[in-house]
Coordinates of C-alpha atoms in Angstrom, one line a residue:
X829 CA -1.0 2.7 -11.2
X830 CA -4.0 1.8 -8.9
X831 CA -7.5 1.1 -10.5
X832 CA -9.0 3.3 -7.9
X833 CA -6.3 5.7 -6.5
X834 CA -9.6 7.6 -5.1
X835 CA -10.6 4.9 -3.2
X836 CA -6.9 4.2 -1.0
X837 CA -6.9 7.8 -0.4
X838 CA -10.2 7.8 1.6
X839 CA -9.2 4.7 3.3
X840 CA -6.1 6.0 5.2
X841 CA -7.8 8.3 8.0
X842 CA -9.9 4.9 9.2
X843 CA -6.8 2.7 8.9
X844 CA -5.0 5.8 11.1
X845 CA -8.1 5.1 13.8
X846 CA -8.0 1.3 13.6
X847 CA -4.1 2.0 14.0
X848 CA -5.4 4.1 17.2
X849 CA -6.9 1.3 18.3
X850 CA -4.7 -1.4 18.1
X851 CA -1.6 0.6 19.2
X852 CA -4.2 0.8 22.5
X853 CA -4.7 -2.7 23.2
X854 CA -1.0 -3.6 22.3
X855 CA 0.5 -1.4 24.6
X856 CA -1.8 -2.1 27.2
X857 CA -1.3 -5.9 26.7
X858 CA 2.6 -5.2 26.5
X859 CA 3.7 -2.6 28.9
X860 CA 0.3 -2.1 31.7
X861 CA 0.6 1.3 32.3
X862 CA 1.4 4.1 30.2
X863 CA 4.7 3.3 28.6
X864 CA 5.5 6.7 26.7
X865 CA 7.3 3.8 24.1
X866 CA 3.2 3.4 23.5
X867 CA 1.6 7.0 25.1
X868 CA 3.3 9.4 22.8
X869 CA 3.0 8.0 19.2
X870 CA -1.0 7.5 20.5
X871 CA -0.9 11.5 21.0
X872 CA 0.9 12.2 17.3
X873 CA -2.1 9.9 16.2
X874 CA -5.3 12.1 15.9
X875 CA -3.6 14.9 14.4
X876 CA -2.3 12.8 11.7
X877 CA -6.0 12.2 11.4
X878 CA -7.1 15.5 11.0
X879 CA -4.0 16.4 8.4
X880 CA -4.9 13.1 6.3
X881 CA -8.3 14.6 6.1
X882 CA -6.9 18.6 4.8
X883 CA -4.9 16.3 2.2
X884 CA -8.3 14.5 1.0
X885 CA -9.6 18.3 0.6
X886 CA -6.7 19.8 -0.5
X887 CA -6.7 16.7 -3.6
X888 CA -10.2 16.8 -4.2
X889 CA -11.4 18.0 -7.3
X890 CA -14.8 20.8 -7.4
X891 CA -17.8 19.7 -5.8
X892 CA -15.9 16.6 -4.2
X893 CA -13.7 19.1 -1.8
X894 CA -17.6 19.5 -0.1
X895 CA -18.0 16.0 0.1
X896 CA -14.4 16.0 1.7
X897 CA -15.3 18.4 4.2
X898 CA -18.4 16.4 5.2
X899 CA -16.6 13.1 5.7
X900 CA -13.4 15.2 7.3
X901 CA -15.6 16.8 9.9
X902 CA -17.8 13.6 10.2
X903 CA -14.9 11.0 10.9
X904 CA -12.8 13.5 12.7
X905 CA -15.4 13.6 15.5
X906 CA -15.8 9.9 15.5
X907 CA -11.5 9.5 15.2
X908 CA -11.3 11.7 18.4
X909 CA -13.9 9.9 20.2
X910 CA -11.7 6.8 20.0
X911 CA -8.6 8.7 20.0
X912 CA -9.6 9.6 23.9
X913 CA -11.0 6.2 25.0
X914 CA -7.8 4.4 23.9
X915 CA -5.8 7.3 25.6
X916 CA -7.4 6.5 28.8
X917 CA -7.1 3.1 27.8
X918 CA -3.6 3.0 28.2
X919 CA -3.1 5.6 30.9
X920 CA -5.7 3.9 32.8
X921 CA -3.9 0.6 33.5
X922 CA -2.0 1.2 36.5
X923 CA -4.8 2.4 38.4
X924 CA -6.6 -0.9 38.8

């Protein structure tokens, strides 16, 4: 259907953390402080991450389930990085 199906797959745990990010800044710029319309999808967010990521492995065919693994555990540091900056991000606006 796709000419590289392979290629979409790997894409949807950085479009989840761009989505991270942007969900951030629009709540922020919408609601100020931490509207739980905006706070609580942000929390369901990195976990979606992570289960995108045992999905990749899951599909993955021999030696590619290692490479995988490497990118799973490589991005899902990096994901929760900026999962918890936009987190405060949001929660943070009221205080100032």
């Amino acid at each position: 259907m796709f000419p590289y199906p392979e290629a979409y797959r790997n894409a949807i745990p950085p479009l989840l953390t761009a989505l991270i990010v942007a969900w951030a800044i629009i709540g922020r710029a919408l609601t100020g402080s931490g509207n739980p319309v905006f706070y609580y999808p942000l929390l369901m967010m990195y976990p979606a991450i992570l289960i995108s990521h045992i999905w990749l492995i899951w599909h993955a065919d021999g030696f590619k389930r290692l490479d995988q693994a490497f990118y799973g555990l490589v991005h899902g540091i990096l994901a929760f990085v900026v999962w918890t900056f936009a987190i405060m991000h949001l929660r943070d606006a009221g205080l100032q």
